[in-house]
Coordinates of C-alpha atoms in Angstrom, one line a residue:
G236 CA -24.6 20.7 29.7
G237 CA -27.6 22.6 28.3
Q238 CA -30.0 19.8 29.4
A239 CA -28.4 19.6 32.9
Q240 CA -29.0 23.4 33.3
E241 CA -32.5 23.2 32.0
E242 CA -33.2 20.4 34.6
A243 CA -31.5 22.2 37.4
G244 CA -33.6 25.4 36.6
Q245 CA -36.7 23.4 36.7
A246 CA -35.8 21.8 40.0
R247 CA -35.4 25.3 41.5
T248 CA -38.8 26.5 40.2
P249 CA -41.3 25.9 43.0
A250 CA -44.3 23.7 42.2
A251 CA -47.9 24.7 42.9
C252 CA -49.8 22.8 45.5
P253 CA -52.2 20.1 44.4
A254 CA -55.3 22.1 45.3
E255 CA -54.1 25.0 43.1
R256 CA -53.3 22.6 40.3
A257 CA -56.8 21.3 40.5
V258 CA -58.2 24.8 40.0
V259 CA -56.0 25.3 37.0
L260 CA -57.4 22.0 35.4
I261 CA -60.9 23.2 36.0
A262 CA -60.3 26.6 34.7
N263 CA -58.7 25.2 31.7
R264 CA -61.5 22.9 31.1
L265 CA -63.9 25.9 31.2
I266 CA -61.8 28.3 29.1
R267 CA -59.9 26.2 26.6
P268 CA -60.5 22.5 27.2
G269 CA -57.9 20.1 26.1
S270 CA -55.6 17.4 27.2
E271 CA -52.9 17.8 29.8
H272 CA -50.4 18.1 27.0
A273 CA -52.5 21.0 25.5
L274 CA -52.6 22.6 29.0
A275 CA -49.0 23.6 28.5
G276 CA -49.9 25.6 25.5
W277 CA -52.6 27.4 27.4
L278 CA -50.2 28.4 30.1
E279 CA -47.9 29.8 27.5
S280 CA -50.5 32.1 26.0
D281 CA -52.7 32.9 29.1
W282 CA -51.5 34.3 32.4
V283 CA -52.4 31.9 35.2
C284 CA -51.1 32.2 38.8
D285 CA -51.2 30.5 42.1
S286 CA -52.5 32.0 45.3
Q287 CA -49.0 33.7 45.8
G288 CA -49.0 35.4 42.5
R289 CA -46.5 33.0 40.9
R290 CA -47.1 32.4 37.3
L291 CA -47.6 28.8 36.2
V292 CA -45.4 28.1 33.3
P293 CA -45.0 25.2 31.0
C294 CA -41.9 23.0 31.0
W295 CA -41.1 22.1 27.4
K296 CA -38.9 19.1 26.6
Q297 CA -39.2 16.9 23.6
R298 CA -39.2 13.2 24.2
G299 CA -40.7 11.3 21.3
R300 CA -43.9 12.9 20.3
V301 CA -44.5 14.4 23.7
K302 CA -43.2 17.9 24.0
V303 CA -43.9 18.6 27.7
D304 CA -41.6 17.6 30.3
H305 CA -42.7 14.2 31.7
R306 CA -42.3 15.5 35.4
Q307 CA -44.7 18.4 34.8
L308 CA -47.1 16.0 33.1
D309 CA -46.9 13.6 36.1
R310 CA -47.9 16.4 38.4
W311 CA -51.0 17.0 36.5
Y312 CA -51.7 13.3 36.3
R313 CA -51.2 12.9 40.0
T314 CA -53.7 15.8 40.6
L315 CA -56.3 13.7 38.7
D316 CA -55.4 10.8 40.9
R317 CA -55.9 12.9 44.1
L318 CA -59.2 14.3 42.8
S319 CA -60.5 10.9 41.9
K320 CA -59.7 9.6 45.5
A321 CA -61.3 12.7 47.1
K322 CA -64.4 12.8 44.8
E323 CA -67.0 11.4 47.2
A324 CA -66.0 13.7 50.1
L325 CA -65.8 16.7 47.9
E326 CA -69.1 16.2 46.3
V327 CA -70.8 16.0 49.8
E328 CA -68.9 19.2 50.8
L329 CA -69.9 21.1 47.7
Y330 CA -73.5 19.9 48.1
T331 CA -73.4 21.3 51.7
R332 CA -72.1 24.6 50.5
L333 CA -74.8 24.8 47.7
R334 CA -77.6 24.0 50.2
D335 CA -76.4 26.7 52.7
L336 CA -75.7 29.3 50.1
F337 CA -78.8 28.9 48.1
S338 CA -81.2 27.6 50.6
L339 CA -81.3 24.4 48.5
K340 CA -84.3 22.2 49.3
V341 CA -83.9 18.8 47.7
D342 CA -87.3 17.3 46.9
L343 CA -86.9 16.4 43.3
V344 CA -83.8 14.5 42.2
L345 CA -83.1 14.4 38.4
Y346 CA -81.0 11.6 37.1
D347 CA -79.9 10.7 33.5
I348 CA -77.2 8.9 31.9
T349 CA -74.8 9.6 28.9
S350 CA -71.6 8.0 27.7
T351 CA -68.2 9.2 26.6
Y352 CA -65.7 7.3 24.5
F353 CA -62.0 6.6 24.6
E354 CA -59.3 7.0 22.0
G355 CA -57.4 3.8 22.6
A356 CA -58.0 0.9 24.8
G357 CA -59.0 2.6 28.1
P358 CA -58.5 0.9 31.4
A359 CA -59.6 -2.8 31.8
G360 CA -62.6 -3.2 33.9
L361 CA -64.1 0.1 32.9
A362 CA -63.7 0.6 29.2
F363 CA -66.2 -1.5 27.2
N364 CA -68.2 -1.3 24.1
G365 CA -71.9 -0.4 24.7
Y366 CA -74.7 1.7 23.5
S367 CA -72.9 4.9 22.3
R368 CA -74.8 8.2 22.6
D369 CA -71.8 9.7 20.5
G370 CA -72.3 7.4 17.6
K371 CA -68.9 5.8 18.2
D372 CA -69.9 2.2 18.4
Q373 CA -66.5 1.0 17.4
N374 CA -64.9 2.9 20.4
V375 CA -64.9 1.5 24.0
Q376 CA -66.5 3.9 26.4
V377 CA -67.7 4.6 29.9
V378 CA -71.2 5.4 31.1
V379 CA -71.7 8.5 33.2
G380 CA -74.7 9.2 35.3
V381 CA -75.4 12.7 36.5
V382 CA -77.6 13.7 39.5
M383 CA -79.1 17.1 39.7
A384 CA -81.0 18.9 42.3
G385 CA -82.4 22.4 42.1
G386 CA -80.7 23.1 38.9
W387 CA -77.2 22.1 40.4
P388 CA -75.2 19.0 39.4
I389 CA -74.6 17.5 42.9
A390 CA -73.1 14.1 42.0
H391 CA -72.0 11.9 39.1
H392 CA -71.3 8.3 38.8
V393 CA -69.0 6.4 36.4
F394 CA -69.9 3.0 35.2
A395 CA -68.5 0.5 32.9
G396 CA -69.1 1.1 29.3
N397 CA -71.5 -1.8 28.9
T398 CA -73.7 -0.9 31.9
V399 CA -77.5 -0.8 31.1
D400 CA -79.1 2.4 32.2
V401 CA -81.8 0.8 34.2
S402 CA -79.3 -1.2 36.4
T403 CA -77.9 2.0 37.9
V404 CA -80.9 3.6 39.6
Q405 CA -81.0 1.7 42.9
K406 CA -77.3 2.2 43.4
V407 CA -77.7 6.0 42.9
V408 CA -80.8 6.4 45.1
K409 CA -78.9 4.4 47.9
D410 CA -75.8 6.7 47.5
L411 CA -78.1 9.7 47.8
R412 CA -79.5 8.4 51.0
E413 CA -76.3 7.2 52.6
R414 CA -73.7 9.7 51.4
F415 CA -75.8 12.9 51.3
G416 CA -78.3 12.0 54.1
L417 CA -81.3 12.9 52.0
G418 CA -84.5 11.8 53.4
R419 CA -87.5 11.3 51.1
V420 CA -87.0 12.6 47.5
I421 CA -88.9 12.1 44.3
F422 CA -86.7 10.5 41.7
V423 CA -87.2 12.0 38.2
G424 CA -85.9 9.9 35.3
D425 CA -86.5 9.2 31.6
R426 CA -87.7 5.9 30.1
G427 CA -84.3 4.3 30.2
M428 CA -84.5 4.2 33.9
V429 CA -87.9 2.5 34.2
S430 CA -88.2 -1.1 35.4
K431 CA -90.8 -2.7 37.6
A432 CA -88.0 -3.7 40.1
N433 CA -86.7 -0.1 40.2
L434 CA -90.1 1.5 40.8
E435 CA -91.1 -1.1 43.5
S436 CA -87.8 -0.5 45.1
L437 CA -88.3 3.3 45.3
V438 CA -91.8 2.9 46.8
A439 CA -90.6 0.3 49.3
E440 CA -87.9 2.6 50.6
G441 CA -90.4 5.4 51.0
Q442 CA -89.2 7.4 47.9
G443 CA -91.4 8.8 45.2
Y444 CA -90.9 8.7 41.4
L445 CA -91.9 10.7 38.3
V446 CA -90.7 8.8 35.2
G447 CA -91.2 8.9 31.4
L448 CA -92.4 5.7 29.9
K449 CA -91.4 4.1 26.7
R450 CA -93.9 4.8 24.0
R451 CA -93.3 2.3 21.2
G452 CA -93.7 -1.3 21.6
N453 CA -95.7 -0.7 25.0
P454 CA -99.2 -2.0 24.8
Q455 CA -100.0 -0.5 28.2
V456 CA -99.1 2.9 26.9
D457 CA -101.0 2.6 23.7
G458 CA -104.0 1.6 25.8
W459 CA -103.7 4.7 27.9
L460 CA -103.5 6.9 24.8
L461 CA -106.8 5.4 23.6
K462 CA -108.3 6.9 26.8
V463 CA -107.4 10.4 25.9
K464 CA -110.5 12.8 25.7
E465 CA -110.4 15.9 23.7
D466 CA -112.5 17.8 26.2
R467 CA -110.2 17.0 29.2
W468 CA -106.9 18.7 28.0
V469 CA -105.6 21.4 30.3
E470 CA -103.3 24.1 28.8
C471 CA -99.8 24.4 30.1
P472 CA -98.1 27.9 30.4
G473 CA -95.5 28.3 27.6
G474 CA -91.9 29.2 28.0
I475 CA -90.4 32.4 26.9
N476 CA -89.7 31.1 23.3
T477 CA -93.3 30.0 23.0
R478 CA -94.6 33.3 24.2
E479 CA -92.6 35.4 21.7
R480 CA -94.1 33.5 18.7
K481 CA -97.0 35.2 16.9
E482 CA -99.0 31.9 17.1
P483 CA -97.8 30.3 20.3
L484 CA -97.2 26.5 20.3
R485 CA -99.5 24.6 22.7
T486 CA -98.6 22.2 25.3
R487 CA -101.5 20.4 26.9
V488 CA -101.8 17.6 29.6
Q489 CA -104.6 15.3 31.0
E490 CA -104.5 12.6 33.6
I491 CA -105.5 9.2 32.5
D492 CA -107.0 6.5 34.7
S493 CA -104.2 3.9 35.0
D494 CA -106.5 1.1 36.5
R495 CA -103.5 0.5 38.9
P496 CA -103.7 1.4 42.6
G497 CA -100.9 4.0 43.5
L498 CA -100.1 4.8 40.0
R499 CA -101.0 8.0 38.3
V500 CA -100.5 8.5 34.6
F501 CA -100.3 11.9 32.6
V502 CA -100.3 12.2 28.9
I503 CA -98.6 15.4 27.6
D504 CA -99.4 16.7 24.1
S505 CA -96.7 19.0 22.6
Q506 CA -97.6 20.7 19.5
E507 CA -94.0 21.4 18.7
R508 CA -93.1 17.8 19.1
R509 CA -96.1 16.7 17.1
E510 CA -95.3 18.9 14.1
Y511 CA -91.6 17.7 14.1
E512 CA -92.7 14.0 14.3
Q513 CA -95.4 14.3 11.7
A514 CA -92.8 15.8 9.4
Q515 CA -90.3 13.2 10.1
R516 CA -93.0 10.4 9.4
T517 CA -94.0 12.1 6.2
K518 CA -90.2 12.1 5.1
C519 CA -89.7 8.5 6.1
M520 CA -92.9 7.2 4.5
D521 CA -91.9 9.0 1.1
R522 CA -88.5 7.4 1.2
V523 CA -89.7 3.9 2.0
L524 CA -92.4 4.2 -0.6
E525 CA -89.9 5.0 -3.3
K526 CA -87.8 2.0 -2.2
L527 CA -90.8 -0.3 -2.1
Q528 CA -91.9 0.7 -5.7
G529 CA -88.2 0.1 -6.9
L530 CA -88.4 -3.3 -5.2
K531 CA -91.8 -4.2 -7.0
K532 CA -90.2 -3.1 -10.3
R533 CA -87.3 -5.5 -9.7
V534 CA -89.7 -8.3 -8.9
D535 CA -91.8 -7.7 -11.9
A536 CA -88.8 -7.7 -14.1
G537 CA -87.8 -11.1 -12.8
K538 CA -84.6 -9.8 -11.2
L539 CA -85.8 -11.3 -7.7
K540 CA -87.5 -14.6 -7.7
G541 CA -88.8 -16.9 -4.8
A542 CA -90.6 -15.8 -1.7
E543 CA -87.6 -16.2 0.4
Q544 CA -85.4 -13.8 -1.8
I545 CA -88.2 -11.3 -2.1
G546 CA -89.0 -11.5 1.6
A547 CA -85.3 -10.7 2.5
A548 CA -85.2 -7.7 0.2
A549 CA -88.5 -6.4 1.7
A550 CA -87.2 -6.8 5.2
R551 CA -84.1 -4.8 4.4
T552 CA -86.2 -2.2 2.8
L553 CA -88.6 -1.7 5.7
G554 CA -85.8 -1.9 8.1
K555 CA -84.7 1.5 6.8
H556 CA -86.3 4.7 7.8
H557 CA -88.7 2.8 10.2
G558 CA -90.6 1.4 7.2
Q559 CA -92.0 -1.4 9.4
R560 CA -94.1 1.2 11.3
Y561 CA -96.1 2.2 8.2
Y562 CA -96.1 -0.5 5.6
G563 CA -96.9 -4.2 5.2
W564 CA -96.2 -6.6 2.4
R565 CA -97.0 -10.0 0.9
V566 CA -96.0 -12.3 -2.0
V567 CA -99.0 -13.6 -4.0
E568 CA -98.3 -16.1 -6.7
G569 CA -94.8 -14.7 -7.1
R570 CA -95.9 -11.1 -7.2
F571 CA -94.7 -8.6 -4.7
E572 CA -97.4 -6.4 -3.2
F573 CA -97.0 -3.8 -0.5
F574 CA -99.6 -1.6 1.3
Q575 CA -100.0 1.1 3.9
D576 CA -100.6 -0.7 7.2
E577 CA -103.6 1.4 8.7
A578 CA -103.5 -0.3 12.2
K579 CA -99.8 0.5 12.6
L580 CA -100.2 4.0 11.2
A581 CA -103.1 4.7 13.6
V582 CA -100.7 3.7 16.5
E583 CA -98.0 6.1 15.2
K584 CA -100.4 9.0 14.8
R585 CA -101.6 8.6 18.4
L586 CA -98.0 8.6 19.6
E587 CA -97.1 11.8 17.7
G588 CA -96.4 14.6 20.0
K589 CA -97.2 12.6 23.1
Y590 CA -95.2 12.0 26.3
V591 CA -96.6 9.6 28.8
I592 CA -95.3 10.0 32.4
A593 CA -96.1 8.1 35.5
T594 CA -95.8 9.0 39.2
S595 CA -96.3 7.6 42.5
E596 CA -97.2 11.0 44.1
K597 CA -100.8 11.8 45.1
S598 CA -99.8 15.5 45.7
F599 CA -98.8 16.5 42.1
D600 CA -101.3 18.5 40.1
L601 CA -101.2 18.3 36.3
L602 CA -99.0 21.3 35.8
E603 CA -96.6 20.4 38.7
A604 CA -96.1 17.0 37.0
V605 CA -95.3 18.5 33.6
S606 CA -93.0 21.1 35.1
A607 CA -91.0 18.5 37.1
Y608 CA -90.6 16.2 34.1
K609 CA -89.5 19.1 31.9
Q610 CA -86.6 19.7 34.3
L611 CA -85.0 16.7 32.9
A612 CA -84.0 19.0 29.9
E613 CA -81.6 20.7 32.4
V614 CA -79.7 17.5 32.6
E615 CA -79.6 17.1 28.9
R616 CA -78.4 20.6 28.7
G617 CA -75.6 19.8 31.2
F618 CA -74.6 16.8 29.1
R619 CA -74.3 19.0 26.0
S620 CA -72.2 21.4 27.8
L621 CA -70.1 18.5 29.3
K622 CA -69.5 16.9 25.9
D623 CA -69.3 19.8 23.5
V624 CA -68.3 23.0 25.5
I625 CA -66.3 21.5 28.3
A626 CA -65.1 18.7 26.0
M627 CA -65.2 15.8 28.3
R628 CA -64.9 13.6 25.2
P629 CA -62.8 11.8 24.1
I630 CA -60.8 10.2 26.9
W631 CA -57.2 9.4 26.3
H632 CA -56.3 8.0 29.8
H633 CA -55.4 4.3 30.5
S634 CA -55.7 4.4 34.3
E635 CA -59.1 4.1 36.0
A636 CA -58.2 6.7 38.5
R637 CA -57.2 9.3 35.9
V638 CA -60.4 8.6 33.8
K639 CA -62.5 9.3 36.9
G640 CA -60.3 12.3 37.7
H641 CA -60.8 13.6 34.2
I642 CA -64.6 13.2 34.4
F643 CA -64.6 14.8 37.9
V644 CA -62.7 17.9 36.5
A645 CA -65.4 18.2 33.8
A646 CA -68.2 17.8 36.3
L647 CA -66.7 20.6 38.6
A648 CA -66.3 22.8 35.4
L649 CA -70.1 22.3 34.8
L650 CA -70.9 23.3 38.4
L651 CA -68.8 26.5 38.0
E652 CA -70.6 27.2 34.7
R653 CA -73.9 26.9 36.4
L654 CA -72.8 29.1 39.2
L655 CA -71.6 31.7 36.8
E656 CA -75.0 31.6 34.9
R657 CA -76.6 32.1 38.4
R658 CA -74.5 35.2 39.2
L659 CA -75.1 36.7 35.7
K660 CA -78.8 36.2 36.0
E661 CA -79.0 37.7 39.5
A662 CA -77.1 40.8 38.3
G663 CA -79.4 41.2 35.3
V664 CA -76.5 40.6 32.8
D665 CA -77.9 39.2 29.5
L666 CA -74.9 36.9 28.7
S667 CA -74.5 33.1 28.7
A668 CA -71.8 31.6 30.7
R669 CA -69.8 30.9 27.5
E670 CA -70.2 34.5 26.3
A671 CA -69.1 35.8 29.7
L672 CA -65.9 33.6 29.5
L673 CA -65.1 35.0 26.1
A674 CA -65.6 38.5 27.2
A675 CA -63.3 37.9 30.1
Q676 CA -60.5 37.0 27.8
T677 CA -60.3 40.7 26.9
I678 CA -58.8 41.3 30.4
R679 CA -55.0 40.9 29.9
H680 CA -52.1 40.8 32.2
V681 CA -49.4 43.2 30.7
R682 CA -45.7 43.7 31.3
F683 CA -44.1 47.0 30.4
E684 CA -41.1 49.2 31.0
V685 CA -41.2 52.7 32.4
A686 CA -37.9 54.7 32.8
G687 CA -35.8 51.4 32.8
Q688 CA -38.3 49.9 35.3
V689 CA -40.2 46.8 34.5
R690 CA -43.9 47.0 35.7
T691 CA -46.9 44.9 35.3
G692 CA -50.6 45.8 35.2
V693 CA -54.1 44.2 34.3
T694 CA -56.3 45.8 31.6
A695 CA -59.9 46.5 32.4
G696 CA -61.2 44.6 29.4
S697 CA -64.2 45.3 27.3
A698 CA -67.5 46.7 28.5
Q699 CA -69.0 43.2 28.7
A700 CA -66.1 42.0 30.8
R701 CA -66.6 44.8 33.2
Q702 CA -70.2 43.7 33.4
V703 CA -69.1 40.1 34.2
L704 CA -66.7 41.4 36.9
R705 CA -69.4 43.4 38.6
A706 CA -71.8 40.5 38.5
L707 CA -69.1 38.3 40.2
G708 CA -68.2 41.0 42.8
I709 CA -64.6 41.2 41.5
Q710 CA -62.9 44.5 42.0
E711 CA -59.2 43.8 42.5
L712 CA -57.7 42.5 39.2
R713 CA -54.1 42.7 40.2
P714 CA -52.7 39.3 41.3
P715 CA -50.8 39.0 44.6
T716 CA -47.1 40.1 44.5
P717 CA -45.1 36.8 44.3
P718 CA -42.1 36.3 46.7
K719 CA -38.9 37.8 45.5
G720 CA -37.1 35.3 43.2
Q721 CA -40.1 33.1 42.9
E722 CA -42.1 34.8 40.1
E723 CA -42.9 31.5 38.4
A724 CA -44.1 28.1 39.4
V725 CA -44.7 24.8 37.7

């Protein structure tokens, strides 16, 4: 009887519409990210309402390990299905709004790839083992490509987990042209996106490119580095962190003759990166040297015999801490000898602190090229936010549509986070988006009784919360008054 009454009560409680459930999913991803199961706990502790002022409430019902009523979970899952189906049209509509609101002029398109892993099997056809950026090689994954323009994430693509980065570029550029109606753009990507076919395809279609090049194992890049002249460096202006240092770190750039028509090559020298890479090299060389000395002692003591056995041990030793970049070895009359390989070491020293970028654009000057390439750091920052703050990983879903819906919710949350950052900056509020959201949690919906009458109200929150509200232009905090008898929704 009790169960029947509970189910009848749930049936009478109106359900929020799909669009409003989508807003709740995105808000939850920003404020307290978790699974659709965890969403119910958030609705219990935080006051969330629909456009009519009806509070969304969780429906608790234990079934096995699941504590949330399956009908409410199904509504959230169907919302993901709807979002997945509408993704392409919604991205175009959002891009149009951004373009009109912020006079967005798309000339540089930044693109990079990350991966996110599954707990469980994931959907067939999408979830595969591949190169994991999360260090979860044992888990199946999907690959996610994010497109940014003018600092805004305008599109994303979900690929099978075993997709190679370089194979996605032409599809993404075609999508920008056909779906977003973009004319000529300059494609900015990192070394994982570079292939001869990709660059030739971009040029053939009238597009431009600015790409980072793979440094190691690339004789062409090493040849260009040999052309660097100390008297040709041009100083790059430093960012705020650099300017605040007593001894600012230098970033320099110079253009190198590529010996190839239509290809311009820039070498960037970063003092900060050089100091880091030199410290890493010293640490690695010390560790490998210790291991090589230990190996020599074992051979001298007769614990390892024969060139094949000694060679296998040497290969294992040099395979750790990049030892093969710095040392060589030989076996002479049963004795193991190792030495510092000066030729290899010279190559490493030339690479330290250096980025090499290539472009098809004649109009770029040195500083413009560096500035454009540095914008890729914004995509990296977006990835960090998606993964760590918005918690896109791990994925638990088994349906392809729901996996894509889950990733779309995270992408929309990232867009809102960027919009919040923009509004805070315009208002001169020195808070990050994450700090602003934490401050906003001091704004509470309260219920109290006065002279026998139950009333509700909203607290003003902390001083920082009020700053955030002013930055967003929010003056009215009270939610709409819900229809009588419909104070809650599910």
